Amino acid sequence: MIYCVEDDGSIRELIVYTLSNTGFEAEGFASGEELFKALDSRMPDLILLDIMLPGEDGISILKRLRKAVCDRQIPIIMLTAKGTEYDKVIGLDSGADDYITKPFGMMELISRIKAVLRRTDSGAKADEYNFGSVRLNARARTVFADGKVVELTLKEFELLHLLMKNPGSVMTRDMLLENIWGYDYGGETRTVDVHIRTLRQKLGSAGEIIETVRGVGYRIGGAK
């Protein structure tokens, strides 16, 4: 799904029509308010975002999206009639993945969309881990359990990341201490147990994916 946020109805309809006829599913919105309502029910694969919009402008919307934990990884291409280098820099520095200046050809737009999706999909797949109802994206540093965002501390995130990177492998408490807290960490192995307990609590019912191997350590996924 691609969301197009463009207040000019004729341009918006043309973009949605072109996307729909080139194999994409697309939906158009006239304002940021409409976009955020749609995001509550469905996350898109990419957003086309005009800068000059009624009410909240595109740059402000872009910054809001990049601050939201669950929306950080959505690829965003800025659409605008402004073509100065300053405007491009502001958009890219605010987190845009690409920038295309009006007027543009539809085939050029489709080509840019495909390029951004290839680039972001390859990175996301390499950095994403799934087990049960838990999904972790290392690049975006996000965790979802049963479809809901889970807020973790840095150590909790690193602990879950390490376990999910090694499914089926038993990680001893000493291994976890060395990899996450460092070789010189002066704490006891009890530190690992405390963090595992809070991690399971935050994951809710999905926390069952973390198995305790009595007298040894922890693993995700059981024996290989």
PDB file of C-alpha atoms in Angstrom:
ATOM      1  CA  MET A   1       0.000   0.000   0.000  1.00  0.00           C
ATOM      2  CA  ILE A   2       1.227   3.494  -0.926  1.00  0.00           C
ATOM      3  CA  TYR A   3      -0.279   6.605   0.652  1.00  0.00           C
ATOM      4  CA  CYS A   4      -0.235   9.834  -1.356  1.00  0.00           C
ATOM      5  CA  VAL A   5      -0.732  13.095   0.579  1.00  0.00           C
ATOM      6  CA  GLU A   6      -1.448  15.837  -1.966  1.00  0.00           C
ATOM      7  CA  ASP A   7      -4.006  18.654  -1.648  1.00  0.00           C
ATOM      8  CA  ASP A   8      -4.372  19.153  -5.424  1.00  0.00           C
ATOM      9  CA  GLY A   9      -7.187  16.752  -6.284  1.00  0.00           C
ATOM     10  CA  SER A  10      -6.266  16.328  -9.948  1.00  0.00           C
ATOM     11  CA  ILE A  11      -2.622  15.511  -9.179  1.00  0.00           C
ATOM     12  CA  ARG A  12      -3.611  13.189  -6.337  1.00  0.00           C
ATOM     13  CA  GLU A  13      -6.086  11.285  -8.508  1.00  0.00           C
ATOM     14  CA  LEU A  14      -3.549  10.962 -11.333  1.00  0.00           C
ATOM     15  CA  ILE A  15      -0.891   9.576  -8.971  1.00  0.00           C
ATOM     16  CA  VAL A  16      -3.292   7.081  -7.373  1.00  0.00           C
ATOM     17  CA  TYR A  17      -4.594   6.036 -10.806  1.00  0.00           C
ATOM     18  CA  THR A  18      -1.061   5.533 -12.168  1.00  0.00           C
ATOM     19  CA  LEU A  19       0.042   3.555  -9.119  1.00  0.00           C
ATOM     20  CA  SER A  20      -3.066   1.355  -9.295  1.00  0.00           C
ATOM     21  CA  ASN A  21      -2.358   0.605 -12.966  1.00  0.00           C
ATOM     22  CA  THR A  22       1.279  -0.292 -12.395  1.00  0.00           C
ATOM     23  CA  GLY A  23       0.716  -2.986  -9.790  1.00  0.00           C
ATOM     24  CA  PHE A  24       0.555  -0.936  -6.590  1.00  0.00           C
ATOM     25  CA  GLU A  25      -2.272  -0.519  -4.130  1.00  0.00           C
ATOM     26  CA  ALA A  26      -2.701   3.191  -3.410  1.00  0.00           C
ATOM     27  CA  GLU A  27      -4.842   5.624  -1.459  1.00  0.00           C
ATOM     28  CA  GLY A  28      -4.871   9.422  -1.557  1.00  0.00           C
ATOM     29  CA  PHE A  29      -5.337  12.045   1.158  1.00  0.00           C
ATOM     30  CA  ALA A  30      -5.714  15.823   1.002  1.00  0.00           C
ATOM     31  CA  SER A  31      -4.120  16.626   4.362  1.00  0.00           C
ATOM     32  CA  GLY A  32      -1.920  15.379   7.173  1.00  0.00           C
ATOM     33  CA  GLU A  33      -4.970  14.948   9.371  1.00  0.00           C
ATOM     34  CA  GLU A  34      -6.439  12.419   6.933  1.00  0.00           C
ATOM     35  CA  LEU A  35      -3.087  10.629   6.710  1.00  0.00           C
ATOM     36  CA  PHE A  36      -2.739  10.159  10.468  1.00  0.00           C
ATOM     37  CA  LYS A  37      -6.289   8.796  10.702  1.00  0.00           C
ATOM     38  CA  ALA A  38      -5.415   6.218   8.050  1.00  0.00           C
ATOM     39  CA  LEU A  39      -2.183   5.285   9.849  1.00  0.00           C
ATOM     40  CA  ASP A  40      -4.232   4.278  12.886  1.00  0.00           C
ATOM     41  CA  SER A  41      -5.757   1.438  10.883  1.00  0.00           C
ATOM     42  CA  ARG A  42      -3.101   0.489   8.330  1.00  0.00           C
ATOM     43  CA  MET A  43       0.634   1.060   7.858  1.00  0.00           C
ATOM     44  CA  PRO A  44       1.712   1.703   4.240  1.00  0.00           C
ATOM     45  CA  ASP A  45       4.837   0.471   2.461  1.00  0.00           C
ATOM     46  CA  LEU A  46       5.675   4.033   1.379  1.00  0.00           C
ATOM     47  CA  ILE A  47       4.314   7.588   1.676  1.00  0.00           C
ATOM     48  CA  LEU A  48       4.349  10.258  -1.044  1.00  0.00           C
ATOM     49  CA  LEU A  49       4.181  13.542   0.851  1.00  0.00           C
ATOM     50  CA  ASP A  50       3.634  17.011  -0.634  1.00  0.00           C
ATOM     51  CA  ILE A  51       5.332  19.883   1.204  1.00  0.00           C
ATOM     52  CA  MET A  52       2.744  22.593   0.517  1.00  0.00           C
ATOM     53  CA  LEU A  53      -0.385  21.382   2.297  1.00  0.00           C
ATOM     54  CA  PRO A  54      -3.299  23.157   4.000  1.00  0.00           C
ATOM     55  CA  GLY A  55      -2.891  23.289   7.756  1.00  0.00           C
ATOM     56  CA  GLU A  56       0.181  21.300   8.764  1.00  0.00           C
ATOM     57  CA  ASP A  57       2.867  21.384   6.048  1.00  0.00           C
ATOM     58  CA  GLY A  58       4.726  18.355   4.725  1.00  0.00           C
ATOM     59  CA  ILE A  59       8.001  19.000   6.556  1.00  0.00           C
ATOM     60  CA  SER A  60       6.193  19.185   9.893  1.00  0.00           C
ATOM     61  CA  ILE A  61       4.301  15.972   9.075  1.00  0.00           C
ATOM     62  CA  LEU A  62       7.577  14.298   8.090  1.00  0.00           C
ATOM     63  CA  LYS A  63       9.187  15.234  11.412  1.00  0.00           C
ATOM     64  CA  ARG A  64       6.179  13.894  13.337  1.00  0.00           C
ATOM     65  CA  LEU A  65       6.372  10.604  11.461  1.00  0.00           C
ATOM     66  CA  ARG A  66      10.089  10.226  12.142  1.00  0.00           C
ATOM     67  CA  LYS A  67       9.580  10.851  15.869  1.00  0.00           C
ATOM     68  CA  ALA A  68       6.889   8.172  16.164  1.00  0.00           C
ATOM     69  CA  VAL A  69       8.487   4.833  17.038  1.00  0.00           C
ATOM     70  CA  CYS A  70       6.161   2.739  14.873  1.00  0.00           C
ATOM     71  CA  ASP A  71       6.439   5.069  11.838  1.00  0.00           C
ATOM     72  CA  ARG A  72      10.201   5.666  11.738  1.00  0.00           C
ATOM     73  CA  GLN A  73      10.917   3.010   9.135  1.00  0.00           C
ATOM     74  CA  ILE A  74       8.235   3.969   6.567  1.00  0.00           C
ATOM     75  CA  PRO A  75       9.974   5.198   3.379  1.00  0.00           C
ATOM     76  CA  ILE A  76       8.891   8.752   2.489  1.00  0.00           C
ATOM     77  CA  ILE A  77       9.311  10.595  -0.820  1.00  0.00           C
ATOM     78  CA  MET A  78       8.690  14.338  -0.723  1.00  0.00           C
ATOM     79  CA  LEU A  79       6.685  15.933  -3.566  1.00  0.00           C
ATOM     80  CA  THR A  80       6.899  19.682  -4.042  1.00  0.00           C
ATOM     81  CA  ALA A  81       6.878  22.542  -6.509  1.00  0.00           C
ATOM     82  CA  LYS A  82       9.848  23.978  -4.649  1.00  0.00           C
ATOM     83  CA  GLY A  83      13.125  23.033  -6.266  1.00  0.00           C
ATOM     84  CA  THR A  84      15.774  24.987  -4.431  1.00  0.00           C
ATOM     85  CA  GLU A  85      18.733  23.165  -2.914  1.00  0.00           C
ATOM     86  CA  TYR A  86      17.778  24.521   0.515  1.00  0.00           C
ATOM     87  CA  ASP A  87      14.315  22.927   0.386  1.00  0.00           C
ATOM     88  CA  LYS A  88      15.789  19.598  -0.699  1.00  0.00           C
ATOM     89  CA  VAL A  89      18.332  19.651   2.125  1.00  0.00           C
ATOM     90  CA  ILE A  90      15.638  20.455   4.708  1.00  0.00           C
ATOM     91  CA  GLY A  91      13.491  17.564   3.484  1.00  0.00           C
ATOM     92  CA  LEU A  92      16.321  15.039   3.373  1.00  0.00           C
ATOM     93  CA  ASP A  93      17.781  16.148   6.700  1.00  0.00           C
ATOM     94  CA  SER A  94      14.328  15.751   8.276  1.00  0.00           C
ATOM     95  CA  GLY A  95      14.249  12.084   7.289  1.00  0.00           C
ATOM     96  CA  ALA A  96      12.909  11.923   3.715  1.00  0.00           C
ATOM     97  CA  ASP A  97      14.223   9.010   1.619  1.00  0.00           C
ATOM     98  CA  ASP A  98      13.947  10.892  -1.666  1.00  0.00           C
ATOM     99  CA  TYR A  99      12.734  14.180  -3.123  1.00  0.00           C
ATOM    100  CA  ILE A 100      11.016  14.815  -6.458  1.00  0.00           C
ATOM    101  CA  THR A 101      10.182  18.265  -7.836  1.00  0.00           C
ATOM    102  CA  LYS A 102       6.997  19.143  -9.723  1.00  0.00           C
ATOM    103  CA  PRO A 103       6.240  18.914 -12.537  1.00  0.00           C
ATOM    104  CA  PHE A 104       7.380  15.310 -12.873  1.00  0.00           C
ATOM    105  CA  GLY A 105       6.473  12.460 -15.209  1.00  0.00           C
ATOM    106  CA  MET A 106       4.483   9.551 -13.842  1.00  0.00           C
ATOM    107  CA  MET A 107       7.018   7.013 -15.098  1.00  0.00           C
ATOM    108  CA  GLU A 108       9.806   8.907 -13.336  1.00  0.00           C
ATOM    109  CA  LEU A 109       7.765   8.816 -10.130  1.00  0.00           C
ATOM    110  CA  ILE A 110       7.175   5.062 -10.455  1.00  0.00           C
ATOM    111  CA  SER A 111      10.892   4.506 -11.050  1.00  0.00           C
ATOM    112  CA  ARG A 112      11.847   6.529  -7.963  1.00  0.00           C
ATOM    113  CA  ILE A 113       9.272   4.661  -5.845  1.00  0.00           C
ATOM    114  CA  LYS A 114      10.635   1.274  -6.936  1.00  0.00           C
ATOM    115  CA  ALA A 115      14.207   2.395  -6.223  1.00  0.00           C
ATOM    116  CA  VAL A 116      13.348   3.562  -2.698  1.00  0.00           C
ATOM    117  CA  LEU A 117      11.396   0.364  -1.969  1.00  0.00           C
ATOM    118  CA  ARG A 118      14.290  -1.803  -3.166  1.00  0.00           C
ATOM    119  CA  ARG A 119      16.745   0.118  -1.027  1.00  0.00           C
ATOM    120  CA  THR A 120      14.648   0.165   2.134  1.00  0.00           C
ATOM    121  CA  ASP A 121      13.266  -3.372   1.786  1.00  0.00           C
ATOM    122  CA  SER A 122      16.727  -4.930   1.492  1.00  0.00           C
ATOM    123  CA  GLY A 123      17.916  -3.121   4.615  1.00  0.00           C
ATOM    124  CA  ALA A 124      14.760  -3.841   6.585  1.00  0.00           C
ATOM    125  CA  LYS A 125      14.771  -7.565   5.762  1.00  0.00           C
ATOM    126  CA  ALA A 126      18.398  -7.913   6.810  1.00  0.00           C
ATOM    127  CA  ASP A 127      17.686  -6.222  10.125  1.00  0.00           C
ATOM    128  CA  GLU A 128      14.306  -7.729  10.933  1.00  0.00           C
ATOM    129  CA  TYR A 129      13.672 -10.789  13.057  1.00  0.00           C
ATOM    130  CA  ASN A 130      10.379 -12.567  13.642  1.00  0.00           C
ATOM    131  CA  PHE A 131       9.428 -15.312  16.046  1.00  0.00           C
ATOM    132  CA  GLY A 132       5.907 -16.125  17.141  1.00  0.00           C
ATOM    133  CA  SER A 133       4.059 -12.829  17.460  1.00  0.00           C
ATOM    134  CA  VAL A 134       7.262 -10.868  18.193  1.00  0.00           C
ATOM    135  CA  ARG A 135       8.859  -8.719  15.475  1.00  0.00           C
ATOM    136  CA  LEU A 136      12.123  -6.852  16.050  1.00  0.00           C
ATOM    137  CA  ASN A 137      13.694  -4.380  13.625  1.00  0.00           C
ATOM    138  CA  ALA A 138      17.297  -3.677  14.577  1.00  0.00           C
ATOM    139  CA  ARG A 139      17.739  -0.742  12.221  1.00  0.00           C
ATOM    140  CA  ALA A 140      14.636   1.099  13.441  1.00  0.00           C
ATOM    141  CA  ARG A 141      15.148  -0.242  16.995  1.00  0.00           C
ATOM    142  CA  THR A 142      11.484  -1.208  17.250  1.00  0.00           C
ATOM    143  CA  VAL A 143       9.766  -4.206  18.809  1.00  0.00           C
ATOM    144  CA  PHE A 144       6.190  -5.326  18.236  1.00  0.00           C
ATOM    145  CA  ALA A 145       4.394  -8.063  20.166  1.00  0.00           C
ATOM    146  CA  ASP A 146       0.917  -9.157  19.076  1.00  0.00           C
ATOM    147  CA  GLY A 147       0.916  -6.162  16.732  1.00  0.00           C
ATOM    148  CA  LYS A 148       1.532  -3.606  19.484  1.00  0.00           C
ATOM    149  CA  VAL A 149       4.628  -1.474  20.070  1.00  0.00           C
ATOM    150  CA  VAL A 150       6.738  -2.610  23.053  1.00  0.00           C
ATOM    151  CA  GLU A 151       8.899   0.021  24.756  1.00  0.00           C
ATOM    152  CA  LEU A 152      12.189  -1.511  25.913  1.00  0.00           C
ATOM    153  CA  THR A 153      15.285  -0.148  27.611  1.00  0.00           C
ATOM    154  CA  LEU A 154      18.564  -0.338  25.671  1.00  0.00           C
ATOM    155  CA  LYS A 155      19.742  -3.464  27.505  1.00  0.00           C
ATOM    156  CA  GLU A 156      16.367  -5.185  27.163  1.00  0.00           C
ATOM    157  CA  PHE A 157      16.378  -4.467  23.434  1.00  0.00           C
ATOM    158  CA  GLU A 158      19.941  -5.759  22.992  1.00  0.00           C
ATOM    159  CA  LEU A 159      19.106  -8.870  25.013  1.00  0.00           C
ATOM    160  CA  LEU A 160      16.070  -9.690  22.869  1.00  0.00           C
ATOM    161  CA  HIS A 161      17.997  -8.872  19.691  1.00  0.00           C
ATOM    162  CA  LEU A 162      20.822 -11.254  20.571  1.00  0.00           C
ATOM    163  CA  LEU A 163      18.421 -14.084  21.404  1.00  0.00           C
ATOM    164  CA  MET A 164      16.369 -13.580  18.219  1.00  0.00           C
ATOM    165  CA  LYS A 165      19.544 -13.493  16.091  1.00  0.00           C
ATOM    166  CA  ASN A 166      20.403 -16.968  17.397  1.00  0.00           C
ATOM    167  CA  PRO A 167      17.143 -18.961  17.350  1.00  0.00           C
ATOM    168  CA  GLY A 168      17.460 -22.432  18.809  1.00  0.00           C
ATOM    169  CA  SER A 169      20.853 -21.707  20.377  1.00  0.00           C
ATOM    170  CA  VAL A 170      21.217 -21.698  24.137  1.00  0.00           C
ATOM    171  CA  MET A 171      22.861 -18.489  25.333  1.00  0.00           C
ATOM    172  CA  THR A 172      24.496 -18.919  28.737  1.00  0.00           C
ATOM    173  CA  ARG A 173      24.266 -16.155  31.307  1.00  0.00           C
ATOM    174  CA  ASP A 174      27.998 -15.521  30.948  1.00  0.00           C
ATOM    175  CA  MET A 175      27.636 -15.234  27.152  1.00  0.00           C
ATOM    176  CA  LEU A 176      24.816 -12.726  27.549  1.00  0.00           C
ATOM    177  CA  LEU A 177      26.795 -10.717  30.096  1.00  0.00           C
ATOM    178  CA  GLU A 178      29.856 -10.602  27.842  1.00  0.00           C
ATOM    179  CA  ASN A 179      27.933  -9.646  24.691  1.00  0.00           C
ATOM    180  CA  ILE A 180      25.586  -7.062  26.190  1.00  0.00           C
ATOM    181  CA  TRP A 181      27.254  -5.687  29.309  1.00  0.00           C
ATOM    182  CA  GLY A 182      30.836  -6.188  28.193  1.00  0.00           C
ATOM    183  CA  TYR A 183      33.746  -8.331  29.379  1.00  0.00           C
ATOM    184  CA  ASP A 184      34.603  -5.903  32.149  1.00  0.00           C
ATOM    185  CA  TYR A 185      31.084  -5.743  33.538  1.00  0.00           C
ATOM    186  CA  GLY A 186      31.269  -6.335  37.273  1.00  0.00           C
ATOM    187  CA  GLY A 187      27.717  -7.510  37.820  1.00  0.00           C
ATOM    188  CA  GLU A 188      26.559 -11.010  38.625  1.00  0.00           C
ATOM    189  CA  THR A 189      24.645 -13.365  36.355  1.00  0.00           C
ATOM    190  CA  ARG A 190      21.560 -12.463  38.385  1.00  0.00           C
ATOM    191  CA  THR A 191      21.491  -9.257  36.312  1.00  0.00           C
ATOM    192  CA  VAL A 192      20.575 -11.330  33.245  1.00  0.00           C
ATOM    193  CA  ASP A 193      17.723 -13.067  35.082  1.00  0.00           C
ATOM    194  CA  VAL A 194      16.264  -9.729  36.207  1.00  0.00           C
ATOM    195  CA  HIS A 195      16.352  -8.333  32.665  1.00  0.00           C
ATOM    196  CA  ILE A 196      14.808 -11.501  31.219  1.00  0.00           C
ATOM    197  CA  ARG A 197      11.982 -11.259  33.742  1.00  0.00           C
ATOM    198  CA  THR A 198      11.168  -7.632  32.905  1.00  0.00           C
ATOM    199  CA  LEU A 199      11.521  -8.382  29.181  1.00  0.00           C
ATOM    200  CA  ARG A 200       8.984 -11.201  29.425  1.00  0.00           C
ATOM    201  CA  GLN A 201       6.612  -8.962  31.358  1.00  0.00           C
ATOM    202  CA  LYS A 202       6.770  -6.236  28.723  1.00  0.00           C
ATOM    203  CA  LEU A 203       6.181  -8.733  25.918  1.00  0.00           C
ATOM    204  CA  GLY A 204       3.099 -10.041  27.697  1.00  0.00           C
ATOM    205  CA  SER A 205       1.878 -13.433  26.493  1.00  0.00           C
ATOM    206  CA  ALA A 206       4.420 -13.248  23.653  1.00  0.00           C
ATOM    207  CA  GLY A 207       7.186 -13.445  26.279  1.00  0.00           C
ATOM    208  CA  GLU A 208       6.726 -17.221  26.259  1.00  0.00           C
ATOM    209  CA  ILE A 209       9.072 -17.388  23.255  1.00  0.00           C
ATOM    210  CA  ILE A 210      11.984 -16.893  25.670  1.00  0.00           C
ATOM    211  CA  GLU A 211      12.710 -20.311  27.150  1.00  0.00           C
ATOM    212  CA  THR A 212      14.696 -20.962  30.317  1.00  0.00           C
ATOM    213  CA  VAL A 213      17.253 -23.751  30.033  1.00  0.00           C
ATOM    214  CA  ARG A 214      17.653 -24.742  33.663  1.00  0.00           C
ATOM    215  CA  GLY A 215      21.156 -24.320  35.015  1.00  0.00           C
ATOM    216  CA  VAL A 216      22.470 -22.946  31.706  1.00  0.00           C
ATOM    217  CA  GLY A 217      20.739 -19.865  30.308  1.00  0.00           C
ATOM    218  CA  TYR A 218      18.085 -18.856  27.782  1.00  0.00           C
ATOM    219  CA  ARG A 219      17.067 -19.421  24.194  1.00  0.00           C
ATOM    220  CA  ILE A 220      14.358 -18.608  21.665  1.00  0.00           C
ATOM    221  CA  GLY A 221      12.959 -21.301  19.425  1.00  0.00           C
ATOM    222  CA  GLY A 222      13.895 -24.497  21.194  1.00  0.00           C
ATOM    223  CA  ALA A 223      16.540 -26.939  20.040  1.00  0.00           C
ATOM    224  CA  LYS A 224      17.558 -26.920  16.385  1.00  0.00           C
TER     225      LYS A 224
END
